[in-house]
Every structure is written in C-alpha cells, then in structure tokens.
Short mmCIF file of C-alpha atoms and ligand atoms in Angstrom, two decimals:
data_model
loop_
_atom_site.label_atom_id
_atom_site.label_comp_id
_atom_site.label_asym_id
_atom_site.label_seq_id
_atom_site.Cartn_x
_atom_site.Cartn_y
_atom_site.Cartn_z
CA MET A 1 2.04 20.92 27.33
CA LEU A 2 0.83 20.00 24.10
CA HIS A 3 2.58 18.54 21.28
CA ASP A 4 1.76 19.93 17.73
CA VAL A 5 1.24 16.52 16.49
CA VAL A 6 1.72 12.84 18.15
CA ILE A 7 1.86 10.51 15.37
CA VAL A 8 0.71 6.59 16.55
CA GLY A 9 2.68 4.41 14.42
CA ALA A 10 6.14 4.83 12.29
CA GLY A 11 5.23 2.48 9.78
CA PRO A 12 5.46 3.61 6.02
CA VAL A 13 2.95 6.00 6.22
CA GLY A 14 3.63 7.36 9.88
CA ALA A 15 7.10 7.86 9.27
CA THR A 16 6.14 9.77 5.98
CA LEU A 17 3.96 11.99 7.46
CA ALA A 18 6.57 12.74 10.28
CA LEU A 19 9.59 13.44 8.06
CA ALA A 20 7.45 15.53 6.03
CA LEU A 21 6.69 17.75 9.19
CA ALA A 22 10.43 17.37 10.33
CA ARG A 23 10.80 21.77 10.90
CA ASP A 24 12.53 22.86 13.93
CA SER A 25 9.38 24.81 14.40
CA LEU A 26 7.26 22.13 14.94
CA ASP A 27 6.80 19.62 17.89
CA VAL A 28 5.82 16.33 16.30
CA ILE A 29 6.36 12.82 17.77
CA ALA A 30 6.10 9.54 16.64
CA LEU A 31 4.92 6.23 18.54
CA ASP A 32 5.68 2.76 17.59
CA SER A 33 5.03 -0.56 19.44
CA ARG A 34 7.90 -2.01 17.47
CA GLN A 35 11.32 -1.77 18.86
CA ALA A 36 13.64 0.33 16.55
CA GLY A 37 14.82 -0.99 13.23
CA ALA A 38 12.57 -3.99 13.85
CA SER A 39 9.57 -4.81 12.11
CA ILE A 40 6.00 -6.45 13.50
CA ARG A 41 4.89 -6.68 9.60
CA GLY A 42 6.37 -9.41 7.54
CA ASP A 43 8.12 -8.84 4.55
CA ARG A 44 6.37 -8.36 0.77
CA SER A 45 7.10 -6.99 -2.12
CA LEU A 46 5.47 -3.28 -2.77
CA ALA A 47 4.99 -1.78 -5.84
CA LEU A 48 5.29 1.94 -5.55
CA SER A 49 4.28 4.44 -8.05
CA HIS A 50 6.33 7.48 -9.64
CA ALA A 51 4.46 9.97 -7.21
CA ALA A 52 5.67 7.81 -4.17
CA ARG A 53 9.44 7.81 -5.45
CA LEU A 54 9.17 11.50 -5.48
CA VAL A 55 7.87 12.16 -1.97
CA PHE A 56 10.62 9.74 -0.95
CA GLU A 57 12.95 11.85 -3.07
CA ARG A 58 11.84 14.95 -1.29
CA LEU A 59 12.56 13.21 2.02
CA GLY A 60 15.74 12.08 1.51
CA VAL A 61 14.70 8.62 1.37
CA TRP A 62 14.85 7.58 -2.03
CA SER A 63 18.87 7.82 -2.15
CA ASP A 64 19.33 5.39 0.79
CA LEU A 65 17.00 3.19 -0.27
CA SER A 66 18.29 2.81 -3.91
CA ALA A 67 21.99 2.27 -2.61
CA VAL A 68 21.07 -0.71 -1.09
CA PRO A 69 21.56 -3.38 -3.66
CA GLN A 70 18.84 -5.14 -5.55
CA ALA A 71 16.37 -2.98 -2.93
CA VAL A 72 14.93 -0.84 -5.79
CA THR A 73 13.43 -2.38 -9.32
CA PRO A 74 12.01 -0.24 -11.83
CA ILE A 75 8.67 -1.66 -13.62
CA LEU A 76 9.27 -0.90 -17.24
CA ALA A 77 6.17 -2.61 -18.45
CA ILE A 78 2.98 -4.10 -17.00
CA ASP A 79 1.10 -6.74 -18.73
CA VAL A 80 -2.42 -7.30 -17.70
CA SER A 81 -4.58 -10.37 -19.16
CA GLN A 82 -6.55 -12.76 -18.12
CA ARG A 83 -7.15 -16.76 -18.08
CA GLY A 84 -9.60 -18.30 -20.28
CA GLY A 85 -10.50 -15.28 -22.23
CA PHE A 86 -9.42 -12.93 -24.87
CA GLY A 87 -7.75 -9.63 -24.84
CA SER A 88 -4.73 -8.40 -22.88
CA ALA A 89 -2.88 -4.60 -22.20
CA ARG A 90 0.41 -3.94 -21.96
CA LEU A 91 1.27 -0.76 -20.25
CA ASP A 92 4.80 0.30 -21.49
CA ALA A 93 7.06 3.19 -19.55
CA ALA A 94 8.97 3.88 -22.93
CA GLU A 95 5.44 4.69 -24.62
CA GLN A 96 4.24 7.00 -22.03
CA GLY A 97 7.84 8.71 -22.33
CA ILE A 98 8.56 8.33 -18.47
CA PRO A 99 11.80 5.94 -17.05
CA ALA A 100 9.77 3.69 -15.09
CA LEU A 101 5.96 2.95 -14.24
CA GLY A 102 6.59 1.80 -10.79
CA TYR A 103 9.47 0.41 -8.74
CA VAL A 104 9.26 -2.81 -6.83
CA VAL A 105 10.72 -2.27 -3.04
CA SER A 106 10.63 -4.62 -0.42
CA TYR A 107 8.56 -3.51 2.92
CA LEU A 108 11.69 -3.89 5.36
CA ALA A 109 14.25 -2.22 3.15
CA LEU A 110 11.56 0.84 2.94
CA GLN A 111 10.98 0.37 6.43
CA GLY A 112 14.69 0.58 7.18
CA ALA A 113 15.21 3.34 4.86
CA LEU A 114 12.58 5.57 6.50
CA ASP A 115 13.91 4.46 9.99
CA ALA A 116 17.55 5.57 9.46
CA ALA A 117 16.04 8.92 7.67
CA LEU A 118 13.66 9.68 10.73
CA GLY A 119 17.03 9.24 12.85
CA ARG A 120 19.09 11.62 11.14
CA SER A 121 15.75 14.44 11.08
CA GLY A 122 15.66 15.16 15.03
CA ILE A 123 12.19 13.77 15.23
CA LYS A 124 11.37 12.30 18.32
CA VAL A 125 10.38 8.86 18.02
CA GLU A 126 9.24 6.52 20.87
CA HIS A 127 9.52 2.64 19.57
CA GLY A 128 8.14 -0.11 21.79
CA LEU A 129 5.16 1.83 23.13
CA THR A 130 1.91 0.47 22.32
CA VAL A 131 -1.26 3.37 21.86
CA GLU A 132 -4.47 1.74 23.39
CA HIS A 133 -6.81 4.67 23.40
CA VAL A 134 -6.81 8.64 21.98
CA ASN A 135 -9.58 10.00 23.99
CA ALA A 136 -10.31 13.56 22.20
CA THR A 137 -12.26 16.50 22.86
CA PRO A 138 -12.31 19.73 20.68
CA ALA A 139 -9.75 21.60 22.07
CA TYR A 140 -7.04 18.98 22.12
CA ALA A 141 -6.41 14.92 22.02
CA CYS A 142 -4.87 12.56 24.60
CA VAL A 143 -3.13 9.61 23.05
CA GLU A 144 -2.62 7.16 25.73
CA GLY A 145 -0.44 3.84 25.76
CA LYS A 146 2.01 1.23 27.44
CA ARG A 147 5.37 0.64 27.51
CA ASP A 148 7.63 -1.64 29.89
CA GLY A 149 7.50 0.99 32.12
CA GLY A 150 3.92 1.04 32.57
CA ASP A 151 1.68 3.69 31.22
CA ALA A 152 2.36 6.77 29.49
CA SER A 153 0.09 9.80 27.47
CA TRP A 154 0.61 12.91 25.49
CA GLY A 155 -1.37 15.78 25.07
CA CYS A 156 -1.53 17.03 21.23
CA ARG A 157 -3.02 19.18 18.96
CA LEU A 158 -3.57 16.75 16.44
CA ALA A 159 -3.29 12.76 16.91
CA ALA A 160 -2.30 11.06 13.41
CA VAL A 161 -2.93 7.54 13.42
CA ALA A 162 -1.54 5.69 11.24
CA ASP A 163 -1.42 2.25 12.98
CA GLY A 164 -2.57 0.16 10.03
CA GLY A 165 -5.64 -0.29 11.90
CA GLY A 166 -7.36 2.73 13.93
CA ASP A 167 -9.81 0.36 15.80
CA PHE A 168 -8.92 2.18 19.16
CA VAL A 169 -10.34 5.65 17.68
CA SER A 170 -13.88 6.35 18.77
CA GLY A 171 -16.48 8.47 16.80
CA ILE A 172 -15.51 6.98 13.54
CA VAL A 173 -17.68 4.27 11.61
CA ARG A 174 -15.69 1.32 9.91
CA HIS A 175 -16.69 -0.85 7.21
CA ARG A 176 -15.32 -4.12 6.39
CA HIS A 177 -15.46 -6.50 3.98
CA ASP A 178 -13.92 -9.63 4.49
CA TYR A 179 -13.07 -11.19 0.62
CA GLY A 180 -12.61 -14.89 2.32
CA ARG A 181 -9.85 -14.98 0.37
CA VAL A 182 -5.82 -15.03 1.61
CA ALA A 183 -3.18 -13.61 -0.57
CA LEU A 184 0.19 -16.36 -1.02
CA VAL A 185 2.95 -14.24 -1.53
CA ALA A 186 6.26 -15.70 -2.48
CA ARG A 187 9.32 -15.54 -4.29
CA VAL A 188 9.73 -16.89 -7.11
CA TRP A 189 12.42 -17.15 -10.14
CA THR A 190 11.83 -18.19 -13.84
CA ARG A 191 14.19 -19.45 -16.23
CA GLU A 192 14.01 -16.52 -18.37
CA GLY A 193 14.09 -13.68 -15.38
CA HIS A 194 12.07 -10.55 -15.49
CA GLY A 195 13.28 -8.12 -17.70
CA GLY A 196 11.31 -5.31 -15.93
CA VAL A 197 8.04 -6.74 -16.81
CA ALA A 198 5.24 -7.06 -14.13
CA PHE A 199 2.29 -9.25 -14.82
CA GLU A 200 -1.45 -9.11 -13.21
CA ARG A 201 -3.46 -12.29 -14.22
CA PHE A 202 -6.80 -12.71 -13.93
CA THR A 203 -8.14 -16.25 -13.36
CA PRO A 204 -11.26 -17.37 -12.47
CA GLU A 205 -9.69 -18.34 -9.01
CA GLY A 206 -8.94 -14.85 -8.69
CA PRO A 207 -6.22 -12.35 -9.50
CA MET A 208 -2.46 -13.39 -9.69
CA ALA A 209 0.10 -10.57 -9.66
CA LEU A 210 4.04 -10.95 -10.44
CA LEU A 211 6.38 -8.11 -9.45
CA PRO A 212 9.68 -7.83 -10.97
CA GLU A 213 12.16 -7.63 -7.58
CA GLY A 214 16.25 -8.28 -7.96
CA ASP A 215 16.96 -11.48 -9.29
CA HIS A 216 13.44 -12.87 -8.90
CA PHE A 217 9.67 -12.24 -8.90
CA GLY A 218 7.61 -11.35 -6.11
CA LEU A 219 4.73 -13.05 -6.30
CA VAL A 220 1.02 -12.26 -4.72
CA TRP A 221 -1.32 -15.31 -5.67
CA THR A 222 -5.16 -14.67 -4.33
CA THR A 223 -6.45 -18.15 -3.67
CA SER A 224 -8.89 -19.74 -1.03
CA PRO A 225 -7.45 -20.31 2.72
CA GLN A 226 -7.66 -23.74 2.21
CA GLU A 227 -5.77 -23.96 -0.89
CA ALA A 228 -3.24 -21.40 0.16
CA GLN A 229 -2.30 -23.90 3.43
CA THR A 230 -2.01 -26.97 1.09
CA LEU A 231 0.22 -24.90 -1.43
CA VAL A 232 2.55 -23.42 1.25
CA ALA A 233 2.99 -26.87 2.74
CA SER A 234 3.57 -28.47 -0.45
CA ALA A 235 7.05 -29.68 -1.99
CA GLU A 236 8.72 -26.86 -4.25
CA ALA A 237 8.35 -29.01 -7.56
CA GLU A 238 4.49 -29.36 -6.92
CA PHE A 239 4.32 -25.88 -5.85
CA LEU A 240 5.90 -24.90 -9.37
CA GLN A 241 3.59 -27.19 -11.31
CA THR A 242 0.39 -25.72 -9.90
CA LEU A 243 1.87 -22.05 -10.43
CA GLY A 244 2.69 -22.86 -14.02
CA ASN A 245 -0.64 -24.43 -14.29
CA ARG A 246 -2.58 -21.48 -13.02
CA PHE A 247 -0.60 -18.90 -14.54
CA GLY A 248 0.34 -20.07 -17.59
CA ARG A 249 3.52 -19.26 -19.57
CA GLN A 250 3.36 -15.60 -20.13
CA ALA A 251 6.33 -14.65 -17.36
CA GLY A 252 8.55 -17.73 -18.43
CA ARG A 253 8.82 -21.31 -16.68
CA PHE A 254 8.98 -20.98 -13.09
CA GLU A 255 12.14 -22.90 -11.40
CA ARG A 256 12.41 -21.65 -7.58
CA VAL A 257 10.58 -20.61 -4.97
CA ALA A 258 11.03 -19.40 -1.63
CA ASP A 259 9.26 -17.73 1.63
CA ARG A 260 5.83 -18.50 0.80
CA ARG A 261 3.76 -16.70 3.39
CA THR A 262 -0.25 -16.12 3.78
CA PHE A 263 -2.15 -12.56 4.53
CA PRO A 264 -5.77 -12.68 4.97
CA LEU A 265 -7.45 -10.00 2.52
CA VAL A 266 -10.24 -7.53 3.55
CA LEU A 267 -11.42 -4.29 2.23
CA ASP A 268 -11.46 -2.38 5.47
CA PHE A 269 -12.21 1.34 5.33
CA VAL A 270 -14.09 4.62 6.74
CA ASP A 271 -16.38 6.94 5.37
CA ARG A 272 -14.58 10.10 7.47
CA VAL A 273 -11.20 10.05 8.02
CA VAL A 274 -11.46 12.69 10.84
CA ALA A 275 -12.92 13.39 14.29
CA ASP A 276 -12.58 15.89 16.86
CA ARG A 277 -8.57 16.31 17.00
CA VAL A 278 -7.87 12.81 14.97
CA VAL A 279 -7.16 12.12 11.42
CA LEU A 280 -6.67 8.63 10.17
CA LEU A 281 -4.30 7.72 7.25
CA GLY A 282 -2.80 4.91 5.38
CA ASN A 283 -3.96 1.50 6.22
CA ALA A 284 -5.75 2.83 9.37
CA ALA A 285 -8.23 5.14 7.33
CA GLN A 286 -8.32 2.07 4.22
CA ALA A 287 -6.93 -0.99 3.69
CA LEU A 288 -7.12 -2.35 0.25
CA HIS A 289 -6.86 -6.22 -1.43
CA PRO A 290 -3.44 -5.71 -3.21
CA VAL A 291 -4.89 -6.47 -6.16
CA ALA A 292 -3.40 -3.54 -7.71
CA GLY A 293 -0.91 -2.33 -5.57
CA GLN A 294 -2.55 1.11 -4.59
CA GLY A 295 -2.78 0.49 -0.86
CA LEU A 296 0.88 2.30 0.08
CA ASN A 297 0.84 4.72 -2.62
CA LEU A 298 -2.47 5.89 -1.38
CA GLY A 299 -1.12 6.00 1.98
CA ILE A 300 1.88 8.09 1.17
CA ARG A 301 -0.35 10.58 -0.77
CA ASP A 302 -2.56 10.89 2.93
CA ALA A 303 0.60 11.46 4.55
CA TRP A 304 1.93 14.07 1.95
CA GLU A 305 -1.17 16.13 1.70
CA LEU A 306 -1.69 15.79 5.24
CA ALA A 307 1.71 17.60 5.71
CA GLN A 308 1.14 20.10 2.87
CA GLU A 309 -2.10 21.19 4.86
CA LEU A 310 -0.21 21.20 8.28
CA LEU A 311 2.59 23.15 7.05
CA VAL A 312 0.86 26.67 5.83
CA ALA A 313 -1.41 26.57 9.04
CA GLN A 314 -0.48 28.38 11.92
CA ARG A 315 0.52 26.13 14.66
CA ASP A 316 -3.20 27.34 16.76
CA GLU A 317 -5.04 25.86 13.89
CA PHE A 318 -3.48 22.76 13.67
CA GLY A 319 -6.13 19.44 14.47
CA ALA A 320 -9.01 22.46 14.22
CA ALA A 321 -12.60 21.26 12.79
CA SER A 322 -12.01 23.55 9.54
CA GLN A 323 -8.42 22.19 8.95
CA LEU A 324 -9.62 18.81 9.35
CA ALA A 325 -12.52 18.99 6.91
CA ALA A 326 -10.27 20.75 4.74
CA TYR A 327 -8.19 17.70 4.60
CA SER A 328 -10.75 15.32 4.41
CA LYS A 329 -12.73 17.13 1.38
CA ARG A 330 -8.68 17.13 -0.34
CA ARG A 331 -8.48 13.27 0.11
CA ARG A 332 -11.97 12.09 -0.49
CA THR A 333 -11.91 11.48 -4.51
CA ASP A 334 -8.56 9.98 -4.68
CA ARG A 335 -9.59 7.60 -1.65
CA TRP A 336 -12.97 6.71 -3.24
CA ALA A 337 -11.18 5.97 -6.02
CA GLY A 338 -8.72 3.93 -4.45
CA VAL A 339 -11.33 1.91 -2.85
CA ALA A 340 -13.85 1.49 -5.66
CA PHE A 341 -10.92 1.00 -8.50
CA THR A 342 -9.87 -1.90 -6.53
CA HIS A 343 -12.90 -3.42 -5.43
CA GLY A 344 -14.17 -3.09 -9.01
CA LEU A 345 -11.49 -4.76 -10.57
CA LEU A 346 -12.36 -8.06 -7.91
CA ARG A 347 -15.73 -7.76 -9.11
CA VAL A 348 -15.24 -7.45 -12.84
CA PHE A 349 -12.18 -9.67 -13.00
CA GLY A 350 -11.63 -11.79 -9.83
CA ASN A 351 -14.69 -13.86 -10.74
CA ASP A 352 -15.67 -17.26 -12.35
CA TYR A 353 -18.84 -15.85 -14.11
CA ALA A 354 -18.00 -16.82 -17.81
CA LEU A 355 -20.50 -14.18 -19.06
CA LEU A 356 -17.97 -11.74 -18.03
CA SER A 357 -15.18 -13.18 -19.72
CA TRP A 358 -16.12 -11.39 -23.16
CA PRO A 359 -16.94 -7.63 -21.62
CA ARG A 360 -13.59 -8.48 -19.72
CA GLY A 361 -11.82 -9.56 -22.83
CA LEU A 362 -13.10 -5.85 -24.65
CA ALA A 363 -12.27 -3.83 -21.85
CA LEU A 364 -8.54 -5.15 -21.97
CA THR A 365 -8.34 -4.62 -25.46
CA LEU A 366 -9.96 -0.92 -25.34
CA LEU A 367 -7.30 -0.38 -22.73
CA ASP A 368 -4.16 -1.48 -24.78
CA ALA A 369 -5.57 0.02 -28.08
CA LEU A 370 -6.77 3.24 -27.21
CA PRO A 371 -3.95 5.60 -26.14
CA PRO A 372 -6.11 8.67 -24.55
CA LEU A 373 -7.42 5.65 -22.04
CA LYS A 374 -4.39 4.17 -21.61
CA ARG A 375 -2.66 7.47 -20.69
CA ALA A 376 -5.40 8.44 -18.26
CA PHE A 377 -5.23 4.75 -16.74
CA THR A 378 -1.17 4.97 -16.28
CA HIS A 379 -1.60 7.90 -14.63
CA ALA A 380 -4.05 7.18 -12.29
CA MET A 381 -1.90 4.22 -11.67
CA LEU A 382 1.14 6.49 -10.87
CA PHE A 383 -0.20 9.55 -9.28
CA GLY A 384 -3.44 8.72 -8.01
CA VAL A 385 -6.71 10.70 -8.77
CA HIS A 386 -7.39 14.31 -7.78
C1 LIG B 1 0.46 -8.82 0.24
C2 LIG B 1 0.32 -7.63 0.15
C3 LIG B 1 0.92 -7.39 -0.53
C4 LIG B 1 0.55 -5.35 -0.60
N1 LIG B 1 1.39 -4.92 -2.02
C5 LIG B 1 1.08 -3.67 -2.11
C6 LIG B 1 1.81 -3.22 -3.24
O1 LIG B 1 2.26 -3.58 -4.07
N2 LIG B 1 1.85 -1.72 -3.36
C7 LIG B 1 1.27 -0.71 -2.57
O2 LIG B 1 1.01 0.55 -2.29
N3 LIG B 1 0.69 -1.69 -1.21
C8 LIG B 1 0.60 -2.70 -0.86
N4 LIG B 1 0.06 -3.29 -0.02
C9 LIG B 1 -0.39 -2.58 1.16
C10 LIG B 1 0.76 -2.21 1.99
O3 LIG B 1 1.61 -3.22 2.39
C11 LIG B 1 0.03 -1.04 3.02
O4 LIG B 1 -1.24 -0.22 2.81
C12 LIG B 1 1.12 -0.77 4.00
O5 LIG B 1 1.84 -1.17 4.53
C13 LIG B 1 0.16 0.49 4.82
O6 LIG B 1 1.22 1.05 5.55
P1 LIG B 1 0.89 1.76 7.33
O7 LIG B 1 2.22 2.65 7.43
O8 LIG B 1 -0.47 2.52 6.72
O9 LIG B 1 0.57 0.55 8.00
P2 LIG B 1 1.42 -0.64 8.74
O10 LIG B 1 2.37 -0.75 7.39
O11 LIG B 1 0.35 -1.64 9.17
O12 LIG B 1 2.24 -0.24 9.70
C14 LIG B 1 2.16 0.22 10.96
C15 LIG B 1 3.03 0.77 11.81
O13 LIG B 1 2.06 1.25 13.15
C16 LIG B 1 2.98 0.11 14.27
N5 LIG B 1 1.57 0.20 15.08
C17 LIG B 1 0.65 -0.63 15.48
N6 LIG B 1 0.03 -0.56 15.95
C18 LIG B 1 0.29 0.11 16.88
C19 LIG B 1 -0.30 0.55 18.14
N7 LIG B 1 -0.92 0.17 18.95
N8 LIG B 1 0.89 1.56 18.77
C20 LIG B 1 1.65 1.84 18.30
N9 LIG B 1 2.38 1.47 17.06
C21 LIG B 1 1.60 0.62 16.59
C22 LIG B 1 3.13 -1.12 13.42
O14 LIG B 1 4.64 -1.42 14.42
C23 LIG B 1 3.91 -0.51 12.31
O15 LIG B 1 5.09 -0.07 12.18
C24 LIG B 1 0.02 -4.65 0.15
C25 LIG B 1 -0.42 -5.75 1.58
C26 LIG B 1 -0.36 -6.77 1.40
C27 LIG B 1 -0.95 -7.72 2.39
#
C-alpha cells in the first residue's frame, strides 16, 4: 500500500508540514531519528518572522508555545550598525504599525510545542528511525531506514525530505560554500536589559547578533574556529571583556554569560528542490548562514506552501511531475532571495575591506532615512519575497 506522503524528519520544518497536512482523508507519516520529546540539535535562539507566527497560530502551536513562561519574546526594534564606519538603521515595529517585527523562541521550546501538537493531531510519527535511502521512480518513492528492530521501508506517492541535510537523496545537485567561520552562540545578560531590541552588528571580523530572549540576549557571534575555541574556553570575565570590545556599548554593559557553544557555518543549497516523487524542504533544501535569521523562516514557508499545493490536489496527483514543478516554481523567488540576501549581506558587510565601509554606511543611512525602502526591507524580512 502506498502512503500519500512520507515526511523524513519531524524537526521544525517536517513537523510544520505534517501538521498542515493533518486531515482524516490523507495518509501521512513522519519519521525521525530522534526519540519522542528529545532533540539531536543543540538549543539555539531562533528569530521567527511574523509570517511564521501566523502559520503556527493556524496550526494550533503558537498558543502552547506562548503559554510557556519566557518561551516567546517579541522583537520591538532591530538596530543594524557597523563597527568602524558611519551609518546605522533602526527598524521599529511601532513605525511599521505592527505589534512586533518578529519573535525570539528557543529551538527546543518550539520543537516541544510542535511535538505536542503532532501528538494531538492523529498524524503517525515514528521516532528512533533513521532514514538511509530514498529510492524513487516516476511512479512512487520508497523510503528505507533502520531502527532498533532492523530495517524498515515505506512506499509513498511523495517523499518530503526535511531532515536538515538531504544527503541520501540521489539525482539532486548540491552546492556547498564553507565560510571557514563558526557561530559562537551563548546566552548573555546586560546590566540594562534588552527592552525588546535586537542588534545586528557588522564588524571587520564578521557579523554579530544579539536577540532579546526572556531575561537575556541570545548571542550569535561569527568568528574563526580558532578564536571561537579560545572564547569558549576563556574565563567569564575575559569573555565579557572581549565581547564588549568587539560589540561596543550599543546593547549595554555585558555582565554574565552562559551556555557557550559553536556551530560550523556553511551555505548548502540545491538548484532544484524536486526529483522523481521527492521534494526537499527546510535546511535540506537550503542551509543558510544565520546572519539574518532567515533559515527556519524560509523552511516554514517551504512547508506551508507545499501543503497548500497538496491540499488542493487529488491524492493520485500527489508527487506527480507537474505538481512538483508547480511547487518548485512557487518557491523559486523566495528561496533565491533568501540565499542571495544572506550571502550578499556577508559579502558586503562581513569583511574588513576599508573601501566598503563608506558604501555600507550609505546603504544603512538610506535604509534608515527612506520610509518606502525601510517598509519594503521590513516586509521582505517578515514575509519573504514573492
Ligand atoms: C547558530 C544558529 C542560529 C540560527 N538562527 C536562526 C534564526 O534566528 N532564525 C531562523 O529562521 N533560522 C535560524 N537558524 C537556522 C535554523 O536553525 C534552521 O533553518 C532550522 O533548524 C531548519 O529546520 P529543519 O526542520 O529543516 O531541520 P533540523 O532543525 O535540522 O531538523 C531535522 C530533523 O530531522 C531529523 N533527522 C535528521 N536526519 C534524519 C534521518 N536520516 N532520518 C530521520 N530523521 C532525521 C532530526 O532528528 C531533526 O528532528 C539558525 C541556525 C544556527 C546554526
């Protein structure tokens, strides 16, 4: 018997797709290598866009998430600046007439709320199952994996791969750019508190972000692997001193740090997100540098748009070449804009060419001074590019 859809990976993106497809009439199953309620990913602060919140509201996830104390922190303003150059921009929620520019949530809190919603939805989820191959023909796909008891396989009309990597799917060309940098993430406290303001600061050594989260900031500090190692191992006072020197005083005086960890930074994306009976979404389709906090937001839009494509189709059209081509076309502009925007931001802001400091300053000043440009930029950050 063929399932309608087998979703590989019930992380934030796969779980969103599963919940959006939760209908009695559909036969959908999600597979994940982690155990129920656990995560193989370390925690991280995620900046969610307003559009992502709307999706989670419709799926009944947002109320659960926001009921957890300190799990959701609204971003009331974003302050963008560069060290060692003029120009800065401030995007303000009140100026745009919206309650928040976005929300900071912890990866683990979001995964917990999604798991709870999956449990209520009646969707079948198999945990502790690692997928190793997806073999597909124009007529159907076969997803093969391993669990404690041995091998297992599922036939389906469509395999939706949201495992964060997508390496086991053949016939898909991947591009990988290693930035040779890592993201050092940590929780930091300032004397002044965050007041709902997020900071994006471009320094000659790489971009740094502070996201307001609960009673602290989530720090994302791009640096070399060697410096990251030293920073992770350094004493708290020394770390705070270096952070203050590098970041400046915009966000206040740094007083405490906890949970220092590092992530490698790569841009990994595919040209075509579809192949015979297979679609890639979320990080499996594009893993971006976290500089602009776009990765998961893009993945949520992938999941939502795929679900919209499937929900208006007859079940025997699921995974058909025409349907996958329509989905791929629907997502093209937004995906490429996400890749180009993130990579371009790093090219222009994430280097130490003194000559670029002037145009950078001009760009930030213009962004700050021209309301229509600011509105367009904020809209793209909140809702993506269509
Ligand atoms: C430091 C850092 C900061 C970030 N900040 C932001 C931010 O502010 N905003 C933002 O939008 N994004 C941000 N991102 C990106 C965001 O974390 C990812 O885009 C998001 O986690 C992708 O979700 P996903 O569901 O596609 O993949 P994942 O989160 O990787 O989930 C994949 C799931 O698949 C499962 N799985 C893996 N392999 C298999 C297998 N073989 N078989 C079965 N199951 C499998 C895993 O257990 C997991 O549950 C950040 C990333 C980093 C590293």
